[in-house]
Amino acid sequence: MGILKTANQRPVLHFSPKQNWINDPNGLVYFDGEYHLFYQYHPYSSVWGPMHWGHAVSKDLTTWEELDIALYPDDNGTIFSGSAVVDWNNTTGFFPEQPGIVAIFTSHLGGSETSPTVQSQSLAYSHDNGRTWIKYEGNPVLTHPSNPDFRDPKVFWSKPYSKWIMTLATGQTISLYSSPNLIDWTFESEFGDGAGSHEGVWECPDLFELAIEGTDERKWVLLVSVGDNAELEHGSRTQYFVGSFDGSVFTPEHSDIRWLDYGKDNYAGVSFSDIPKEDGRRIYVAWMNNWRYANQIPSSGWRGSMTIPRTLSLRTSEGRTLLRQHPVKELDLQFTESVALPDLLLSAGKEFEFKAEADCADLRLHLERFEAAEFGIVIHHTGTDRTVLSYSAGERTLSLRREQSGDTGFSAMFPLPQTTEELGQLKDIRVLIDASSVEVFANDGLSSITSLIFPEKPLERLSFYSVGGQVQLRGGSVKLIQ
């Protein structure tokens, strides 16, 4: 079908670079009134290549200013994924006068016929809010004698144990290290043997503590991205573990595999460091793409974007402690129009249609009485392009279908349905629609589907339907950017 006009239009609600390639978010950190988003960036092409750290900042998590490249390749290699923290107490010695930001990243030296791939961890630091960087003269600070998969350091300060903790992707495991100063590292433990999904290489870990809603209890969450396996249908995706952490060892409390998202386009996500205590949120951003087709998506001049920043929390549901996701509240301020939907009683064979020509939309529905075999939402991009969300009462699952959503011919996997695990009765659903994406949050954020789409236009109208019975909708709304 070729390159569509919409694929060349920059998403309104999602960060994307002005030009060229982007993948994993890196170094998410809040400092001095700014949210910093660093990211894997290839400044010379719109396909993956030698990695740098791009840089953007925001004061509200929704409006981003793209800045100069932060980190360039050097003699230690290209600049792979990592994290950033504020060294409030000058543990490094880099900040004798006032706190600053330290970036901890993987230096990647590609292998050849005569030399192996080498991945090691390096530091850089900034005295001017991330605008310029000094690489530590003692780089690298952490190496491995033989493991070629030794990357993606995510670091946080553990106040109870008075040390920095690093989670590091080490092939099919996550290794934990500790340090008093971000420079000298000690191995603590290794997690992953017999736990979770091992369908692909483990990448981009993140370990943090969250409160369980409605209780005084707190638990630890470990995010682990699982790389693409060409033998499987879904490509790259992200799992999570809930458990405990004693300053050295992470111990999961469950043996089942728990996916962060059931769409195909949520990968390598990590959370912000140093969110102010009075805010208290754990805010997460992921790369909105899939390694199976990331280099082929139909765009021109630029390629790739991030998910909407999401607030993460824990909730106990049917005896399991599950991760919830909600778009950050700041997103509400971006919409220019809000329309309340009438209360609807959908009957089999009768659709309700709402005209909504817009660049972006935020649809929210509450389902009260559900007697149907199926309930669905159709996002009509044009007269022929459509994306369909449907809930099966028999399977108790939610599916997103994009085989008619526009350009799908660049990947055999792209048109395949995206379906949640069993999520119980569907009670509410929220759908964010942008120029080239749909993000779905169901049952108060306990299930999500993140999906790219490439229609000719973002949105012309919405329609709702039921099959095999009635569905009562109350208190629905649509927010629009036109």
CSV table of C-alpha atoms in Angstrom, one decimal:
chain,number,residue,atom,x,y,z
A,1,MET,CA,0.0,0.0,0.0
A,2,GLY,CA,3.0,2.3,0.4
A,3,ILE,CA,3.6,5.0,2.9
A,4,LEU,CA,0.3,6.6,4.2
A,5,LYS,CA,-0.1,10.2,4.9
A,6,THR,CA,-0.9,9.6,8.6
A,7,ALA,CA,2.3,7.6,9.0
A,8,ASN,CA,4.2,10.8,8.3
A,9,GLN,CA,2.1,12.8,10.8
A,10,ARG,CA,3.6,13.1,14.2
A,11,PRO,CA,1.5,11.6,17.0
A,12,VAL,CA,-0.2,14.4,19.0
A,13,LEU,CA,-0.2,12.7,22.4
A,14,HIS,CA,3.0,10.6,22.2
A,15,PHE,CA,6.6,11.5,22.1
A,16,SER,CA,8.4,10.8,18.9
A,17,PRO,CA,11.7,12.2,17.5
A,18,LYS,CA,11.7,15.0,14.9
A,19,GLN,CA,13.5,12.6,12.7
A,20,ASN,CA,15.2,9.2,12.5
A,21,TRP,CA,15.1,6.1,14.7
A,22,ILE,CA,14.0,5.8,18.3
A,23,ASN,CA,13.6,2.7,20.5
A,24,ASP,CA,14.0,2.0,24.3
A,25,PRO,CA,13.3,4.8,26.8
A,26,ASN,CA,16.4,5.3,29.0
A,27,GLY,CA,17.3,7.4,32.0
A,28,LEU,CA,13.8,8.5,33.0
A,29,VAL,CA,14.4,10.9,35.8
A,30,TYR,CA,12.8,13.9,37.4
A,31,PHE,CA,15.0,16.8,38.5
A,32,ASP,CA,14.5,20.5,39.2
A,33,GLY,CA,11.0,20.7,37.8
A,34,GLU,CA,11.7,18.6,34.6
A,35,TYR,CA,10.9,15.1,33.5
A,36,HIS,CA,13.9,13.8,31.5
A,37,LEU,CA,13.3,11.2,28.8
A,38,PHE,CA,16.5,9.8,27.3
A,39,TYR,CA,16.1,7.2,24.7
A,40,GLN,CA,17.9,4.9,22.3
A,41,TYR,CA,18.5,7.0,19.1
A,42,HIS,CA,20.1,6.6,15.8
A,43,PRO,CA,20.6,10.1,14.5
A,44,TYR,CA,21.6,9.2,10.9
A,45,SER,CA,18.8,6.8,9.8
A,46,SER,CA,15.2,5.9,10.4
A,47,VAL,CA,16.2,2.2,11.0
A,48,TRP,CA,18.2,0.9,13.9
A,49,GLY,CA,21.9,1.6,13.9
A,50,PRO,CA,24.7,2.7,16.2
A,51,MET,CA,23.0,3.8,19.3
A,52,HIS,CA,23.2,7.2,21.0
A,53,TRP,CA,21.1,8.7,23.8
A,54,GLY,CA,18.6,11.1,22.6
A,55,HIS,CA,17.1,13.6,25.1
A,56,ALA,CA,13.7,15.3,25.6
A,57,VAL,CA,12.3,17.2,28.6
A,58,SER,CA,8.8,18.0,29.8
A,59,LYS,CA,7.3,19.9,32.7
A,60,ASP,CA,3.9,18.1,32.5
A,61,LEU,CA,4.7,14.6,31.0
A,62,THR,CA,2.6,15.4,27.9
A,63,THR,CA,4.4,18.3,26.1
A,64,TRP,CA,8.0,17.4,25.2
A,65,GLU,CA,10.9,19.5,24.0
A,66,GLU,CA,13.5,17.5,22.1
A,67,LEU,CA,17.1,18.6,23.1
A,68,ASP,CA,20.5,17.9,21.7
A,69,ILE,CA,21.9,14.3,21.7
A,70,ALA,CA,23.1,13.6,25.3
A,71,LEU,CA,25.6,10.7,24.8
A,72,TYR,CA,27.6,9.7,21.8
A,73,PRO,CA,29.5,6.4,21.1
A,74,ASP,CA,33.2,6.4,22.3
A,75,ASP,CA,36.1,4.0,22.6
A,76,ASN,CA,34.1,1.7,24.9
A,77,GLY,CA,31.3,1.3,22.3
A,78,THR,CA,27.9,2.6,21.3
A,79,ILE,CA,25.5,3.8,24.0
A,80,PHE,CA,22.9,1.1,24.8
A,81,SER,CA,20.1,1.2,27.4
A,82,GLY,CA,20.4,2.3,31.0
A,83,SER,CA,19.0,4.6,33.6
A,84,ALA,CA,19.6,8.0,35.3
A,85,VAL,CA,19.5,9.0,39.0
A,86,VAL,CA,20.0,12.2,41.0
A,87,ASP,CA,23.0,11.8,43.3
A,88,TRP,CA,21.5,13.9,46.2
A,89,ASN,CA,24.3,13.0,48.7
A,90,ASN,CA,27.3,13.2,46.4
A,91,THR,CA,28.1,9.5,46.8
A,92,THR,CA,30.0,9.6,43.6
A,93,GLY,CA,32.1,12.7,44.4
A,94,PHE,CA,31.0,14.3,41.1
A,95,PHE,CA,28.8,16.9,42.8
A,96,PRO,CA,30.7,18.7,45.6
A,97,GLU,CA,28.6,21.9,45.4
A,98,GLN,CA,25.0,20.8,44.5
A,99,PRO,CA,23.3,17.6,43.4
A,100,GLY,CA,23.3,16.5,39.7
A,101,ILE,CA,22.2,13.7,37.4
A,102,VAL,CA,24.3,10.5,36.8
A,103,ALA,CA,23.6,8.3,33.8
A,104,ILE,CA,24.4,4.6,34.1
A,105,PHE,CA,24.4,2.9,30.7
A,106,THR,CA,25.7,-0.1,28.7
A,107,SER,CA,28.7,0.4,26.5
A,108,HIS,CA,28.4,-2.0,23.6
A,109,LEU,CA,31.3,-3.2,21.5
A,110,GLY,CA,30.1,-5.3,18.6
A,111,GLY,CA,31.8,-8.6,18.0
A,112,SER,CA,33.6,-9.9,14.9
A,113,GLU,CA,35.1,-13.1,13.6
A,114,THR,CA,38.1,-12.5,15.8
A,115,SER,CA,36.7,-10.7,18.8
A,116,PRO,CA,33.6,-11.3,21.0
A,117,THR,CA,30.8,-8.9,21.7
A,118,VAL,CA,31.5,-7.0,24.9
A,119,GLN,CA,28.9,-5.2,27.0
A,120,SER,CA,29.9,-3.3,30.1
A,121,GLN,CA,28.4,-0.6,32.3
A,122,SER,CA,29.6,3.0,32.2
A,123,LEU,CA,28.8,6.4,33.8
A,124,ALA,CA,28.3,10.0,32.7
A,125,TYR,CA,27.3,12.9,34.9
A,126,SER,CA,25.8,16.3,34.3
A,127,HIS,CA,26.1,19.6,36.3
A,128,ASP,CA,23.5,21.5,34.2
A,129,ASN,CA,20.3,19.6,34.3
A,130,GLY,CA,21.3,17.1,31.6
A,131,ARG,CA,22.2,19.6,28.9
A,132,THR,CA,25.9,18.6,28.8
A,133,TRP,CA,27.6,15.4,30.0
A,134,ILE,CA,31.0,14.4,31.3
A,135,LYS,CA,31.9,10.7,30.9
A,136,TYR,CA,33.6,9.2,33.9
A,137,GLU,CA,37.3,8.7,33.2
A,138,GLY,CA,37.3,5.3,34.9
A,139,ASN,CA,34.7,3.8,32.5
A,140,PRO,CA,33.6,1.0,32.4
A,141,VAL,CA,32.7,0.5,36.0
A,142,LEU,CA,31.2,-3.0,35.7
A,143,THR,CA,32.3,-5.7,33.3
A,144,HIS,CA,31.8,-9.4,32.9
A,145,PRO,CA,34.6,-11.8,31.7
A,146,SER,CA,32.5,-13.8,29.2
A,147,ASN,CA,28.7,-12.9,29.1
A,148,PRO,CA,27.8,-11.1,25.9
A,149,ASP,CA,24.4,-10.3,27.3
A,150,PHE,CA,25.2,-8.0,30.1
A,151,ARG,CA,23.2,-4.8,29.7
A,152,ASP,CA,20.4,-2.4,30.6
A,153,PRO,CA,21.3,-1.2,34.1
A,154,LYS,CA,18.4,0.2,36.1
A,155,VAL,CA,19.6,1.8,39.4
A,156,PHE,CA,18.0,3.1,42.5
A,157,TRP,CA,19.1,4.3,45.9
A,158,SER,CA,17.9,1.9,48.7
A,159,LYS,CA,17.5,4.1,51.8
A,160,PRO,CA,16.9,1.2,54.2
A,161,TYR,CA,20.2,-0.4,53.2
A,162,SER,CA,22.1,2.8,52.4
A,163,LYS,CA,23.4,1.6,49.0
A,164,TRP,CA,22.7,1.8,45.3
A,165,ILE,CA,21.0,-1.2,43.8
A,166,MET,CA,21.4,-2.2,40.1
A,167,THR,CA,19.2,-4.6,38.2
A,168,LEU,CA,21.0,-5.9,35.1
A,169,ALA,CA,19.8,-8.1,32.2
A,170,THR,CA,22.2,-11.1,31.9
A,171,GLY,CA,20.8,-13.3,29.2
A,172,GLN,CA,18.0,-15.3,30.7
A,173,THR,CA,18.3,-13.9,34.2
A,174,ILE,CA,18.4,-10.6,36.0
A,175,SER,CA,21.5,-10.0,38.1
A,176,LEU,CA,21.5,-7.6,41.1
A,177,TYR,CA,24.5,-5.6,42.2
A,178,SER,CA,25.1,-3.0,44.9
A,179,SER,CA,27.4,0.0,45.3
A,180,PRO,CA,28.0,2.7,47.8
A,181,ASN,CA,29.0,5.2,45.1
A,182,LEU,CA,27.8,4.0,41.6
A,183,ILE,CA,31.5,3.2,40.8
A,184,ASP,CA,32.4,0.2,42.8
A,185,TRP,CA,29.9,-2.7,42.4
A,186,THR,CA,29.4,-6.0,44.3
A,187,PHE,CA,27.4,-8.9,43.0
A,188,GLU,CA,24.4,-9.7,45.2
A,189,SER,CA,22.2,-12.3,43.5
A,190,GLU,CA,20.7,-13.6,40.3
A,191,PHE,CA,17.0,-14.1,39.6
A,192,GLY,CA,15.1,-15.9,36.8
A,193,ASP,CA,15.9,-19.6,36.8
A,194,GLY,CA,12.6,-21.4,36.4
A,195,ALA,CA,10.6,-18.1,36.8
A,196,GLY,CA,8.4,-16.4,34.2
A,197,SER,CA,8.7,-16.6,30.4
A,198,HIS,CA,12.0,-17.4,28.7
A,199,GLU,CA,10.8,-17.3,25.1
A,200,GLY,CA,13.3,-14.6,24.3
A,201,VAL,CA,16.3,-12.8,25.8
A,202,TRP,CA,15.6,-10.9,29.0
A,203,GLU,CA,16.1,-7.2,28.8
A,204,CYS,CA,15.4,-3.8,30.5
A,205,PRO,CA,14.7,-4.8,34.1
A,206,ASP,CA,13.2,-2.4,36.6
A,207,LEU,CA,12.7,-3.1,40.4
A,208,PHE,CA,10.6,-0.9,42.6
A,209,GLU,CA,8.2,-0.9,45.6
A,210,LEU,CA,4.5,-0.2,45.4
A,211,ALA,CA,1.7,0.1,48.0
A,212,ILE,CA,-1.3,-2.3,47.6
A,213,GLU,CA,-4.3,-0.1,47.2
A,214,GLY,CA,-6.6,0.0,50.2
A,215,THR,CA,-4.0,-1.6,52.6
A,216,ASP,CA,-0.9,-0.6,54.5
A,217,GLU,CA,1.0,-3.4,52.8
A,218,ARG,CA,3.8,-2.8,50.2
A,219,LYS,CA,5.3,-5.2,47.7
A,220,TRP,CA,8.1,-5.2,45.2
A,221,VAL,CA,7.6,-5.4,41.4
A,222,LEU,CA,10.2,-6.5,38.9
A,223,LEU,CA,9.6,-5.7,35.2
A,224,VAL,CA,11.4,-7.8,32.6
A,225,SER,CA,11.1,-7.4,28.9
A,226,VAL,CA,11.3,-10.5,26.8
A,227,GLY,CA,12.8,-10.2,23.3
A,228,ASP,CA,11.5,-11.4,20.0
A,229,ASN,CA,11.4,-15.0,19.1
A,230,ALA,CA,10.7,-15.5,15.4
A,231,GLU,CA,9.1,-18.9,16.1
A,232,LEU,CA,6.2,-17.3,18.1
A,233,GLU,CA,3.3,-15.0,17.0
A,234,HIS,CA,3.7,-12.1,19.5
A,235,GLY,CA,7.2,-10.8,19.1
A,236,SER,CA,8.7,-8.8,21.9
A,237,ARG,CA,6.7,-8.1,25.1
A,238,THR,CA,7.0,-7.4,28.9
A,239,GLN,CA,6.3,-9.5,31.9
A,240,TYR,CA,6.3,-8.6,35.6
A,241,PHE,CA,6.8,-10.3,38.9
A,242,VAL,CA,5.4,-9.4,42.3
A,243,GLY,CA,7.3,-10.3,45.5
A,244,SER,CA,9.8,-9.2,48.2
A,245,PHE,CA,13.3,-7.7,48.2
A,246,ASP,CA,15.6,-7.9,51.2
A,247,GLY,CA,18.3,-5.6,49.9
A,248,SER,CA,20.1,-8.4,48.1
A,249,VAL,CA,17.6,-11.0,46.8
A,250,PHE,CA,14.3,-10.5,44.9
A,251,THR,CA,11.8,-13.4,45.7
A,252,PRO,CA,8.6,-13.7,43.7
A,253,GLU,CA,5.4,-14.8,45.4
A,254,HIS,CA,3.8,-16.4,42.3
A,255,SER,CA,4.7,-19.0,39.7
A,256,ASP,CA,2.3,-17.9,36.9
A,257,ILE,CA,3.4,-15.7,34.0
A,258,ARG,CA,2.0,-12.2,34.2
A,259,TRP,CA,2.1,-9.9,31.2
A,260,LEU,CA,2.2,-6.2,31.6
A,261,ASP,CA,0.3,-5.6,28.4
A,262,TYR,CA,-1.6,-7.8,25.9
A,263,GLY,CA,-0.9,-5.7,22.8
A,264,LYS,CA,2.0,-6.1,20.6
A,265,ASP,CA,3.4,-2.7,21.0
A,266,ASN,CA,4.6,-2.1,24.6
A,267,TYR,CA,8.2,-3.0,25.1
A,268,ALA,CA,11.3,-2.0,27.2
A,269,GLY,CA,9.3,0.1,29.5
A,270,VAL,CA,10.9,1.5,32.7
A,271,SER,CA,9.8,4.0,35.4
A,272,PHE,CA,11.0,7.4,36.4
A,273,SER,CA,13.5,7.9,39.2
A,274,ASP,CA,13.3,10.6,41.8
A,275,ILE,CA,9.6,11.5,41.5
A,276,PRO,CA,9.1,13.8,44.5
A,277,LYS,CA,7.8,12.1,47.6
A,278,GLU,CA,4.8,14.4,47.8
A,279,ASP,CA,3.8,13.2,44.4
A,280,GLY,CA,4.2,9.6,45.3
A,281,ARG,CA,3.5,8.1,41.8
A,282,ARG,CA,5.4,5.4,40.0
A,283,ILE,CA,5.3,6.6,36.4
A,284,TYR,CA,6.2,4.3,33.5
A,285,VAL,CA,6.9,4.8,29.8
A,286,ALA,CA,7.6,2.2,27.2
A,287,TRP,CA,8.7,2.0,23.5
A,288,MET,CA,5.5,1.7,21.5
A,289,ASN,CA,6.7,-0.8,18.9
A,290,ASN,CA,7.7,-4.5,18.4
A,291,TRP,CA,11.0,-5.8,17.3
A,292,ARG,CA,9.3,-8.1,14.8
A,293,TYR,CA,8.5,-5.2,12.5
A,294,ALA,CA,10.0,-2.1,14.1
A,295,ASN,CA,12.3,-1.4,11.2
A,296,GLN,CA,9.4,-1.8,8.7
A,297,ILE,CA,6.6,0.3,10.1
A,298,PRO,CA,5.3,2.7,7.4
A,299,SER,CA,6.8,6.0,8.3
A,300,SER,CA,9.1,8.3,6.5
A,301,GLY,CA,12.0,10.3,7.9
A,302,TRP,CA,11.3,9.3,11.5
A,303,ARG,CA,10.4,5.9,13.1
A,304,GLY,CA,9.1,5.1,16.5
A,305,SER,CA,7.3,6.6,19.5
A,306,MET,CA,6.7,6.2,23.2
A,307,THR,CA,3.6,5.1,25.1
A,308,ILE,CA,1.6,7.5,27.1
A,309,PRO,CA,3.2,7.9,30.5
A,310,ARG,CA,1.3,5.6,32.9
A,311,THR,CA,0.8,5.6,36.7
A,312,LEU,CA,1.4,2.1,38.1
A,313,SER,CA,-0.2,0.7,41.2
A,314,LEU,CA,-1.0,-2.7,42.8
A,315,ARG,CA,-4.4,-4.2,43.6
A,316,THR,CA,-5.5,-7.5,45.0
A,317,SER,CA,-7.9,-9.3,42.7
A,318,GLU,CA,-9.2,-12.8,43.2
A,319,GLY,CA,-6.3,-13.6,45.5
A,320,ARG,CA,-3.6,-12.3,43.2
A,321,THR,CA,-1.7,-9.0,43.5
A,322,LEU,CA,-1.9,-7.4,40.1
A,323,LEU,CA,-0.3,-4.4,38.4
A,324,ARG,CA,-2.7,-1.6,37.4
A,325,GLN,CA,-2.0,1.1,34.7
A,326,HIS,CA,-3.6,4.4,34.1
A,327,PRO,CA,-2.6,7.2,31.8
A,328,VAL,CA,-1.2,10.1,33.9
A,329,LYS,CA,-3.7,12.7,35.0
A,330,GLU,CA,-1.8,15.4,33.2
A,331,LEU,CA,-3.1,14.0,29.9
A,332,ASP,CA,-6.6,15.3,30.6
A,333,LEU,CA,-5.4,18.9,30.1
A,334,GLN,CA,-4.5,18.2,26.5
A,335,PHE,CA,-8.0,17.6,25.2
A,336,THR,CA,-9.9,20.6,23.8
A,337,GLU,CA,-13.5,19.2,23.9
A,338,SER,CA,-15.4,16.9,26.1
A,339,VAL,CA,-18.7,15.2,25.2
A,340,ALA,CA,-20.9,13.2,27.5
A,341,LEU,CA,-22.4,10.2,25.9
A,342,PRO,CA,-26.1,9.4,26.6
A,343,ASP,CA,-26.9,6.4,28.7
A,344,LEU,CA,-27.3,3.5,26.2
A,345,LEU,CA,-29.1,0.2,26.2
A,346,LEU,CA,-27.5,-1.7,23.3
A,347,SER,CA,-29.7,-4.5,21.8
A,348,ALA,CA,-28.5,-7.2,19.5
A,349,GLY,CA,-28.4,-6.0,15.9
A,350,LYS,CA,-28.7,-2.3,16.8
A,351,GLU,CA,-25.6,-0.1,16.7
A,352,PHE,CA,-25.1,3.3,18.4
A,353,GLU,CA,-22.9,5.6,16.3
A,354,PHE,CA,-21.2,8.8,17.4
A,355,LYS,CA,-19.5,11.1,14.9
A,356,ALA,CA,-16.1,12.2,16.2
A,357,GLU,CA,-13.8,13.6,13.6
A,358,ALA,CA,-10.7,14.3,15.6
A,359,ASP,CA,-6.9,13.9,15.7
A,360,CYS,CA,-7.1,12.2,19.1
A,361,ALA,CA,-9.8,10.9,21.3
A,362,ASP,CA,-10.1,9.6,24.9
A,363,LEU,CA,-13.2,7.3,25.2
A,364,ARG,CA,-14.5,6.1,28.6
A,365,LEU,CA,-17.4,3.7,29.0
A,366,HIS,CA,-18.9,2.0,32.1
A,367,LEU,CA,-20.9,-1.2,31.6
A,368,GLU,CA,-23.6,-1.9,34.1
A,369,ARG,CA,-25.9,-4.6,32.9
A,370,PHE,CA,-24.2,-7.2,30.6
A,371,GLU,CA,-26.4,-9.9,29.1
A,372,ALA,CA,-24.8,-10.2,25.7
A,373,ALA,CA,-22.5,-12.8,24.3
A,374,GLU,CA,-20.3,-10.0,22.8
A,375,PHE,CA,-19.9,-6.3,23.1
A,376,GLY,CA,-17.8,-4.2,20.7
A,377,ILE,CA,-16.4,-0.8,19.9
A,378,VAL,CA,-15.6,0.1,16.3
A,379,ILE,CA,-13.1,2.9,15.7
A,380,HIS,CA,-13.9,4.1,12.2
A,381,HIS,CA,-10.8,5.9,10.9
A,382,THR,CA,-12.3,6.3,7.4
A,383,GLY,CA,-15.2,4.7,5.4
A,384,THR,CA,-13.1,1.5,5.1
A,385,ASP,CA,-10.3,1.7,7.7
A,386,ARG,CA,-11.4,0.5,11.1
A,387,THR,CA,-10.1,-1.0,14.4
A,388,VAL,CA,-12.3,-3.2,16.4
A,389,LEU,CA,-12.4,-3.9,20.2
A,390,SER,CA,-14.6,-6.8,21.3
A,391,TYR,CA,-15.3,-8.5,24.6
A,392,SER,CA,-16.4,-12.1,24.6
A,393,ALA,CA,-18.6,-13.0,27.5
A,394,GLY,CA,-18.0,-16.7,27.0
A,395,GLU,CA,-14.2,-16.4,27.0
A,396,ARG,CA,-14.2,-13.3,29.3
A,397,THR,CA,-11.5,-11.8,27.2
A,398,LEU,CA,-11.0,-8.5,25.4
A,399,SER,CA,-9.5,-8.5,21.8
A,400,LEU,CA,-8.3,-5.8,19.5
A,401,ARG,CA,-8.3,-6.5,15.7
A,402,ARG,CA,-6.4,-4.2,13.4
A,403,GLU,CA,-6.4,-6.2,10.1
A,404,GLN,CA,-8.6,-3.5,8.5
A,405,SER,CA,-7.0,-0.6,10.3
A,406,GLY,CA,-5.0,0.7,7.3
A,407,ASP,CA,-1.6,-0.3,6.2
A,408,THR,CA,-0.8,-3.8,7.5
A,409,GLY,CA,1.2,-5.4,4.7
A,410,PHE,CA,4.6,-4.7,6.1
A,411,SER,CA,4.4,-7.7,8.5
A,412,ALA,CA,2.7,-11.0,8.5
A,413,MET,CA,2.2,-10.8,12.3
A,414,PHE,CA,0.9,-7.3,12.4
A,415,PRO,CA,-2.8,-8.1,11.4
A,416,LEU,CA,-3.1,-10.9,13.9
A,417,PRO,CA,-5.6,-10.4,16.8
A,418,GLN,CA,-4.4,-9.1,20.2
A,419,THR,CA,-6.2,-10.7,23.1
A,420,THR,CA,-6.0,-10.5,26.9
A,421,GLU,CA,-6.1,-13.4,29.3
A,422,GLU,CA,-9.3,-14.1,31.2
A,423,LEU,CA,-10.2,-10.8,32.8
A,424,GLY,CA,-13.6,-11.5,34.4
A,425,GLN,CA,-16.7,-9.5,33.6
A,426,LEU,CA,-15.9,-6.3,31.6
A,427,LYS,CA,-17.0,-3.4,33.8
A,428,ASP,CA,-15.3,-0.4,32.2
A,429,ILE,CA,-13.0,0.5,29.3
A,430,ARG,CA,-10.9,3.4,28.3
A,431,VAL,CA,-9.5,3.9,24.8
A,432,LEU,CA,-6.9,6.4,23.8
A,433,ILE,CA,-6.7,7.0,20.0
A,434,ASP,CA,-3.9,8.9,18.4
A,435,ALA,CA,-2.7,9.3,14.8
A,436,SER,CA,-1.1,5.8,14.7
A,437,SER,CA,-2.0,4.1,17.9
A,438,VAL,CA,-4.7,2.7,20.2
A,439,GLU,CA,-4.2,2.2,23.9
A,440,VAL,CA,-6.8,0.3,25.8
A,441,PHE,CA,-7.3,0.1,29.6
A,442,ALA,CA,-10.0,-2.3,30.9
A,443,ASN,CA,-11.4,-3.0,34.4
A,444,ASP,CA,-9.9,0.0,36.1
A,445,GLY,CA,-6.5,-0.6,34.4
A,446,LEU,CA,-6.0,-4.2,35.4
A,447,SER,CA,-5.7,-5.2,31.7
A,448,SER,CA,-4.3,-3.2,28.9
A,449,ILE,CA,-3.7,-3.5,25.1
A,450,THR,CA,-1.2,-1.2,23.4
A,451,SER,CA,-1.3,-1.3,19.6
A,452,LEU,CA,0.1,0.6,16.6
A,453,ILE,CA,-2.2,1.3,13.7
A,454,PHE,CA,-1.6,3.0,10.4
A,455,PRO,CA,-4.9,4.3,9.0
A,456,GLU,CA,-5.3,7.2,6.5
A,457,LYS,CA,-7.0,9.3,9.2
A,458,PRO,CA,-7.1,9.0,13.0
A,459,LEU,CA,-10.8,9.1,13.6
A,460,GLU,CA,-14.1,9.8,11.8
A,461,ARG,CA,-16.7,8.2,14.1
A,462,LEU,CA,-17.2,5.6,16.8
A,463,SER,CA,-19.9,2.9,17.0
A,464,PHE,CA,-20.9,0.4,19.7
A,465,TYR,CA,-22.7,-2.9,19.3
A,466,SER,CA,-23.8,-6.0,21.1
A,467,VAL,CA,-24.4,-9.6,20.0
A,468,GLY,CA,-26.8,-12.1,21.6
A,469,GLY,CA,-28.3,-9.8,24.3
A,470,GLN,CA,-28.3,-6.4,25.8
A,471,VAL,CA,-25.6,-4.2,27.3
A,472,GLN,CA,-26.3,-1.2,29.5
A,473,LEU,CA,-23.8,1.7,29.2
A,474,ARG,CA,-23.9,4.6,31.6
A,475,GLY,CA,-21.8,7.7,32.3
A,476,GLY,CA,-19.7,7.4,29.1
A,477,SER,CA,-17.7,10.3,27.7
A,478,VAL,CA,-15.4,11.2,24.8
A,479,LYS,CA,-12.7,13.8,24.9
A,480,LEU,CA,-11.3,15.1,21.6
A,481,ILE,CA,-8.5,17.1,20.1
A,482,GLN,CA,-9.7,18.4,16.8
